[in-house]
């Protein structure tokens, strides 16, 4: 079942229906687990099995207080760890250079053309996609089976969070389809959607637990839990957009590889697009910026990448960023709100500072309710 279908059916569910459906799914998934793990005789496809787990997780995200003690999301057979093990990335996890202006973007394209010695009339297709505000993770599959999930860490060495990664419904435990390379490392962003973040904070407030400042913080705090059953109860999502070690490439272009990720069972960003020139890239940037507030998750710019992998290979890297990609950042967010009062704060030395008490407003991913007025 597609995520959209999920969303409409689950959005219309009553609490009673959700409770009954969660009980039914716990039983059904439990039966398939036993057939798969104990009897080695599965009776449904991996895709159908993942769909059941995803449906269960989506209902739990909407009704967090109905999560069952025997929920399939918790049943991954893993115990809490004392501390995460360190893992060396097979290929470093790089950062991106930034562009802040339209001129930075055209300079970036000019540099690429010069480097590749491309004439002005030769095509240079670029990909464009939102820059997701979450935390990056690297997922290693051996013979199609998820064998390691790691955080970025310092880019060379991250933390082994495999048991936590296994609880994220967007991440397949086994890659779907045929002709899967023996070694695949899929990289992307673990993030939390706005609606899930609000529901989580409401639940945290109810139980007197920590309130998260923004979805990125909540995603990071949730992924780095030593007890995977806590991660399982947090509504994390994942977009696949890059790769590390691959024993074979499924396509000769960035777009082709992202398409392969989707076929293997990953969520990919629906706004991913191809651009033939700077005008199309800047039009994409403006269109995404206009949609920013209604996307349902935080983004902080767009990323452009050279589409052809042979070009990417020739362009290589400077320091720790690829020469073939750049992040075009949105300007710092602004917001309007109401000034409700002005307090006077008296410092240790007796200096007085007026402090604005604001009606709380979210700006740049944090809730602002005070502002010093020293200027
Ligand atoms: S590509 C070699 N694509 O941005 C390029 N990164 O500044 C690998 N990020 O650590 C990254 N959305 O956490 C890429 N669509 C996207 C992204 C993205 C968010 C983050 C990622 C990375 C950081 C680099």
Coordinates of C-alpha atoms and ligand atoms in Angstrom, one line a residue:
X1 CA 0.0 0.0 0.0
X2 CA 1.4 3.4 -0.9
X3 CA 2.2 6.0 1.7
X4 CA -0.6 8.3 0.3
X5 CA -3.2 5.5 0.5
X6 CA -2.0 4.8 4.1
X7 CA -2.3 8.4 5.0
X8 CA -5.9 8.8 3.8
X9 CA -7.1 5.5 5.3
X10 CA -5.3 6.1 8.6
X11 CA -6.2 9.8 8.8
X12 CA -9.9 8.7 8.8
X13 CA -9.5 6.0 11.5
X14 CA -11.2 6.3 14.8
X15 CA -9.4 5.3 18.0
X16 CA -11.4 2.1 18.2
X17 CA -10.6 1.1 14.6
X18 CA -6.9 1.9 15.2
X19 CA -6.8 -0.2 18.3
X20 CA -8.4 -3.2 16.5
X21 CA -6.1 -2.7 13.5
X22 CA -3.0 -2.6 15.7
X23 CA -4.0 -5.8 17.4
X24 CA -4.7 -7.5 14.0
X25 CA -1.3 -6.3 12.6
X26 CA 0.6 -7.4 15.7
X27 CA -0.8 -10.9 15.2
X28 CA -0.4 -11.0 11.5
X29 CA 3.2 -9.7 11.5
X30 CA 4.0 -12.0 14.4
X31 CA 2.8 -15.0 12.3
X32 CA 5.0 -13.9 9.3
X33 CA 8.0 -13.4 11.5
X34 CA 7.7 -16.9 12.9
X35 CA 7.4 -18.3 9.3
X36 CA 10.4 -16.3 8.1
X37 CA 12.7 -16.6 11.1
X38 CA 11.8 -19.9 12.7
X39 CA 10.5 -21.9 9.9
X40 CA 12.4 -20.4 7.0
X41 CA 9.2 -20.6 5.0
X42 CA 7.8 -17.1 4.4
X43 CA 4.3 -17.0 2.8
X44 CA 4.3 -13.3 1.6
X45 CA 6.7 -11.2 -0.4
X46 CA 9.2 -8.8 1.3
X47 CA 7.3 -5.9 -0.1
X48 CA 4.0 -7.0 1.3
X49 CA 5.7 -7.7 4.7
X50 CA 7.3 -4.2 4.7
X51 CA 3.9 -2.7 3.8
X52 CA 2.3 -4.4 6.9
X53 CA 5.1 -3.0 9.1
X54 CA 4.8 0.4 7.6
X55 CA 1.0 0.5 8.1
X56 CA 1.5 -0.6 11.7
X57 CA 4.1 2.2 12.2
X58 CA 1.9 4.8 10.6
X59 CA -1.0 4.0 12.8
X60 CA 1.3 4.1 15.9
X61 CA 2.6 7.5 14.8
X62 CA -1.0 8.8 14.6
X63 CA -2.1 7.2 17.9
X64 CA 1.1 7.1 20.0
X65 CA -0.8 6.2 23.1
X66 CA -2.2 3.0 21.5
X67 CA 1.3 1.5 20.9
X68 CA 1.0 -2.1 22.2
X69 CA 3.5 -3.7 24.5
X70 CA 3.9 -6.4 21.9
X71 CA 4.1 -3.9 19.0
X72 CA 6.0 -5.3 15.9
X73 CA 8.0 -2.1 15.8
X74 CA 9.5 -3.0 19.1
X75 CA 10.0 -6.6 18.2
X76 CA 13.4 -6.5 16.7
X77 CA 15.0 -8.8 19.2
X78 CA 17.6 -6.2 20.3
X79 CA 18.6 -5.2 23.8
X80 CA 19.7 -1.8 24.9
X81 CA 23.5 -1.2 24.5
X82 CA 25.8 0.4 27.1
X83 CA 27.3 2.7 24.4
X84 CA 27.4 2.7 20.6
X85 CA 30.3 1.0 18.9
X86 CA 32.4 3.1 16.5
X87 CA 32.5 2.3 12.8
X88 CA 34.9 3.4 10.1
X89 CA 33.0 4.5 7.0
X90 CA 34.0 2.5 3.9
X91 CA 33.9 5.8 2.0
X92 CA 34.0 9.1 3.9
X93 CA 30.7 10.9 4.4
X94 CA 31.3 14.3 2.9
X95 CA 29.9 17.8 3.4
X96 CA 28.7 20.2 0.8
X97 CA 30.0 23.5 -0.2
X98 CA 27.4 26.4 0.1
X99 CA 25.9 28.8 -2.4
X100 CA 24.1 31.8 -1.0
X101 CA 23.3 33.9 -4.1
X102 CA 22.3 33.2 -7.7
X103 CA 25.8 34.3 -8.8
X104 CA 27.3 31.6 -6.5
X105 CA 25.2 29.1 -8.5
X106 CA 26.2 30.3 -11.9
X107 CA 29.9 30.4 -10.8
X108 CA 29.5 26.8 -9.6
X109 CA 28.2 25.8 -13.1
X110 CA 31.0 27.8 -14.8
X111 CA 33.7 26.1 -12.7
X112 CA 32.3 22.7 -13.6
X113 CA 32.2 23.5 -17.3
X114 CA 35.8 24.8 -17.3
X115 CA 37.0 21.7 -15.3
X116 CA 35.3 19.3 -17.7
X117 CA 36.3 21.5 -20.7
X118 CA 32.7 21.5 -21.9
X119 CA 31.7 23.9 -24.7
X120 CA 28.8 26.3 -24.0
X121 CA 26.5 24.2 -26.2
X122 CA 27.3 20.8 -24.7
X123 CA 24.7 19.6 -22.3
X124 CA 25.3 19.5 -18.5
X125 CA 22.3 18.0 -16.8
X126 CA 22.1 18.7 -13.0
X127 CA 19.8 17.2 -10.4
X128 CA 18.0 19.4 -7.9
X129 CA 16.4 18.3 -4.6
X130 CA 15.6 19.8 -1.2
X131 CA 18.2 19.9 1.5
X132 CA 16.6 18.0 4.3
X133 CA 17.1 19.2 7.9
X134 CA 17.8 16.0 9.7
X135 CA 20.9 13.9 10.3
X136 CA 22.6 11.8 7.7
X137 CA 23.0 8.0 8.1
X138 CA 24.8 5.3 6.1
X139 CA 23.1 2.0 5.6
X140 CA 25.2 -1.0 4.5
X141 CA 23.5 -4.0 2.8
X142 CA 25.4 -7.2 2.1
X143 CA 23.7 -9.6 -0.3
X144 CA 20.6 -7.4 0.0
X145 CA 20.4 -7.7 3.8
X146 CA 20.8 -4.6 6.1
X147 CA 24.1 -5.3 7.9
X148 CA 25.0 -2.0 9.4
X149 CA 23.4 1.4 10.1
X150 CA 25.8 4.2 11.1
X151 CA 25.6 7.9 11.9
X152 CA 27.9 10.3 10.1
X153 CA 30.1 11.2 13.1
X154 CA 33.1 13.1 11.9
X155 CA 32.6 11.9 8.3
X156 CA 35.3 9.2 8.7
X157 CA 34.0 7.4 11.7
X158 CA 30.4 7.2 12.9
X159 CA 28.5 5.3 15.5
X160 CA 26.9 1.9 15.0
X161 CA 23.1 2.5 15.4
X162 CA 22.0 -0.6 13.4
X163 CA 19.3 -1.7 15.9
X164 CA 17.8 1.8 15.9
X165 CA 17.9 2.0 12.1
X166 CA 16.0 -1.2 11.9
X167 CA 13.0 0.4 13.6
X168 CA 12.5 3.1 10.9
X169 CA 9.7 2.0 8.6
X170 CA 11.1 3.9 5.5
X171 CA 14.2 1.7 5.7
X172 CA 13.9 -1.8 4.1
X173 CA 15.6 -4.6 6.1
X174 CA 16.1 -6.5 2.9
X175 CA 16.4 -4.8 -0.6
X176 CA 13.7 -5.6 -3.0
X177 CA 14.0 -6.7 -6.6
X178 CA 16.6 -8.6 -8.6
X179 CA 20.2 -7.8 -9.6
X180 CA 21.1 -6.2 -6.3
X181 CA 24.8 -5.5 -6.0
X182 CA 26.5 -7.7 -3.3
X183 CA 27.6 -4.5 -1.4
X184 CA 25.3 -1.5 -1.3
X185 CA 25.7 1.5 1.0
X186 CA 22.7 3.8 0.8
X187 CA 23.0 7.2 2.4
X188 CA 20.4 9.7 3.2
X189 CA 18.7 11.8 5.9
X190 CA 16.8 10.6 9.0
X191 CA 14.2 13.3 9.8
X192 CA 11.0 13.9 11.6
X193 CA 7.9 15.3 9.9
X194 CA 6.1 18.3 11.4
X195 CA 2.9 16.4 12.4
X196 CA 4.9 13.6 14.0
X197 CA 7.1 16.1 15.8
X198 CA 4.1 17.9 17.3
X199 CA 2.4 14.6 18.3
X200 CA 5.7 13.4 19.9
X201 CA 6.1 16.7 21.9
X202 CA 2.5 16.5 23.0
X203 CA 3.1 13.0 24.2
X204 CA 6.4 14.0 25.9
X205 CA 4.6 16.9 27.7
X206 CA 1.8 14.6 28.9
X207 CA 4.3 12.2 30.4
X208 CA 6.5 14.9 31.8
X209 CA 9.4 14.1 29.5
X210 CA 11.8 16.2 27.5
X211 CA 10.3 18.6 25.0
X212 CA 12.3 18.9 21.8
X213 CA 13.3 22.3 20.4
X214 CA 12.8 21.3 16.7
X215 CA 12.3 18.2 14.5
X216 CA 16.0 17.9 13.8
X217 CA 16.8 17.7 17.5
X218 CA 14.0 15.2 18.0
X219 CA 15.3 13.1 15.2
X220 CA 18.9 13.2 16.4
X221 CA 17.8 12.4 20.0
X222 CA 15.6 9.6 18.9
X223 CA 18.2 7.9 16.6
X224 CA 20.9 8.1 19.3
X225 CA 18.9 6.1 22.0
X226 CA 20.8 3.3 23.6
X227 CA 17.5 1.4 23.9
X228 CA 16.1 0.6 20.4
X229 CA 12.6 0.2 21.7
X230 CA 12.6 4.0 22.5
X231 CA 13.7 4.7 19.0
X232 CA 10.9 2.4 17.7
X233 CA 8.4 4.5 19.5
X234 CA 9.6 7.7 17.8
X235 CA 8.2 8.5 14.4
X236 CA 11.4 8.7 12.3
X237 CA 11.5 8.8 8.5
X238 CA 14.3 8.6 5.9
X239 CA 15.0 9.9 2.4
X240 CA 17.7 8.1 0.4
X241 CA 19.8 10.5 -1.7
X242 CA 23.5 9.3 -1.8
X243 CA 25.7 6.3 -1.5
X244 CA 29.0 5.0 -0.1
X245 CA 30.6 1.8 -1.2
X246 CA 28.9 0.0 -4.0
X247 CA 30.2 -3.2 -5.6
X248 CA 28.4 -2.3 -8.8
X249 CA 26.5 0.8 -9.9
X250 CA 22.8 0.2 -10.9
X251 CA 22.8 3.2 -13.3
X252 CA 25.2 5.7 -14.9
X253 CA 23.5 8.8 -13.5
X254 CA 22.5 10.3 -10.1
X255 CA 18.9 10.2 -11.2
X256 CA 19.2 6.6 -12.2
X257 CA 20.6 5.6 -8.9
X258 CA 18.0 7.4 -6.9
X259 CA 15.4 5.6 -9.0
X260 CA 17.1 2.3 -8.2
X261 CA 16.9 3.2 -4.5
X262 CA 13.1 3.7 -4.9
X263 CA 12.9 0.3 -6.6
X264 CA 14.9 -1.3 -3.8
X265 CA 12.2 -0.1 -1.3
X266 CA 13.5 3.3 -0.1
X267 CA 11.6 6.6 0.2
X268 CA 13.0 9.2 -2.1
X269 CA 12.2 12.8 -2.2
X270 CA 9.2 13.5 -4.5
X271 CA 10.6 16.9 -5.5
X272 CA 13.8 15.4 -7.0
X273 CA 14.1 16.9 -10.5
X274 CA 16.5 17.3 -13.5
X275 CA 17.6 20.8 -14.7
X276 CA 19.4 21.6 -17.9
X277 CA 20.7 25.1 -17.0
X278 CA 21.0 27.7 -14.3
X279 CA 17.6 29.2 -15.1
X280 CA 15.9 25.9 -14.4
X281 CA 17.9 25.3 -11.2
X282 CA 17.0 28.8 -9.9
X283 CA 13.4 28.3 -10.8
X284 CA 13.4 25.0 -8.8
X285 CA 15.0 26.8 -5.9
X286 CA 12.3 29.5 -5.9
X287 CA 9.5 27.0 -6.3
X288 CA 10.7 24.9 -3.4
X289 CA 11.2 28.0 -1.2
X290 CA 7.6 29.0 -1.9
X291 CA 6.5 25.5 -0.9
X292 CA 8.8 25.3 2.1
X293 CA 6.1 25.9 4.8
X294 CA 3.8 23.3 3.3
X295 CA 6.2 20.4 2.7
X296 CA 5.5 18.9 6.1
X297 CA 9.2 18.6 7.1
X298 CA 12.1 21.1 7.6
X299 CA 14.5 21.9 4.7
X300 CA 17.1 24.6 4.6
X301 CA 17.9 24.9 0.9
X302 CA 18.3 22.9 -2.2
X303 CA 21.1 20.6 -3.4
X304 CA 22.3 20.6 -7.0
X305 CA 24.4 17.6 -8.2
X306 CA 26.0 16.8 -11.6
X307 CA 23.8 14.0 -13.0
X308 CA 26.4 12.0 -15.0
X309 CA 28.5 9.8 -12.7
X310 CA 31.5 9.8 -15.1
X311 CA 31.5 13.6 -14.8
X312 CA 31.3 13.3 -11.0
X313 CA 34.2 11.0 -11.1
X314 CA 36.3 13.4 -13.1
X315 CA 35.4 16.3 -11.0
X316 CA 36.3 14.6 -7.7
X317 CA 36.6 16.5 -4.4
X318 CA 38.2 19.6 -2.9
X319 CA 39.0 19.1 0.8
X320 CA 35.9 17.4 2.2
X321 CA 33.3 18.5 -0.4
X322 CA 32.6 17.2 -3.9
X323 CA 33.3 19.6 -6.8
X324 CA 30.1 18.2 -8.5
X325 CA 27.5 19.3 -5.8
X326 CA 26.6 22.4 -3.9
X327 CA 23.9 23.4 -1.3
X328 CA 22.0 26.5 -2.2
X329 CA 20.9 27.8 1.2
X330 CA 17.7 29.7 1.9
X331 CA 18.2 33.1 3.6
X332 CA 17.7 33.1 7.4
X333 CA 14.0 32.7 8.1
X334 CA 12.0 35.7 9.4
X335 CA 8.8 35.6 11.3
X336 CA 6.2 38.0 12.7
X337 CA 4.5 37.7 16.1
X338 CA 2.9 39.8 18.8
X339 CA 4.8 41.7 21.5
X340 CA 2.9 40.8 24.6
X341 CA 5.0 42.6 27.3
X342 CA 8.4 44.1 28.0
X343 CA 10.2 42.9 31.1
X344 CA 13.3 44.5 32.6
X345 CA 16.1 42.2 33.4
X346 CA 18.7 43.3 36.0
X347 CA 22.1 41.9 35.5
X348 CA 24.7 41.1 38.2
X349 CA 26.3 44.6 37.8
X350 CA 22.9 46.3 38.0
X351 CA 22.8 46.9 34.3
X352 CA 19.2 46.8 33.0
X353 CA 18.1 45.1 29.8
X354 CA 14.6 45.2 28.4
X355 CA 13.4 41.8 27.3
X356 CA 10.5 41.4 24.8
X357 CA 7.9 38.7 25.8
X358 CA 6.6 37.5 22.5
X359 CA 3.7 35.3 21.5
X360 CA 5.7 32.1 20.8
X361 CA 6.6 31.7 17.1
X362 CA 8.7 29.1 15.3
X363 CA 11.5 30.6 13.3
X364 CA 14.5 28.7 11.9
X365 CA 13.3 25.5 13.6
X366 CA 13.1 26.9 17.2
X367 CA 10.3 28.4 19.2
X368 CA 11.1 32.0 20.1
X369 CA 9.2 33.6 23.0
X370 CA 11.8 36.1 24.4
X371 CA 14.1 38.6 22.6
X372 CA 16.5 41.0 24.3
X373 CA 16.0 44.5 23.2
X374 CA 19.5 45.8 24.0
X375 CA 19.7 47.4 20.5
Ligands
LIG1 S1 24.2 15.0 -0.7 C1 28.6 14.1 -1.2 N1 21.7 15.6 -0.6 O1 23.7 17.9 4.0 C2 27.2 14.7 -1.0 N2 23.0 16.0 1.4 O2 26.1 19.6 3.9 C3 26.5 14.0 0.0 N3 21.7 16.8 3.3 O3 25.8 15.6 5.5 C4 25.4 14.7 0.5 N4 19.8 16.9 2.3 O4 23.3 15.4 6.0 C5 22.8 15.6 0.1 N5 19.4 16.1 -0.6 C6 20.6 16.0 0.1 C7 20.7 16.4 1.4 C8 21.9 16.4 2.0 C9 20.4 17.1 3.5 C10 22.8 17.0 4.3 C11 23.6 15.7 4.7 C12 25.0 16.1 4.5 C13 25.0 17.6 4.6 C14 26.1 18.2 3.8

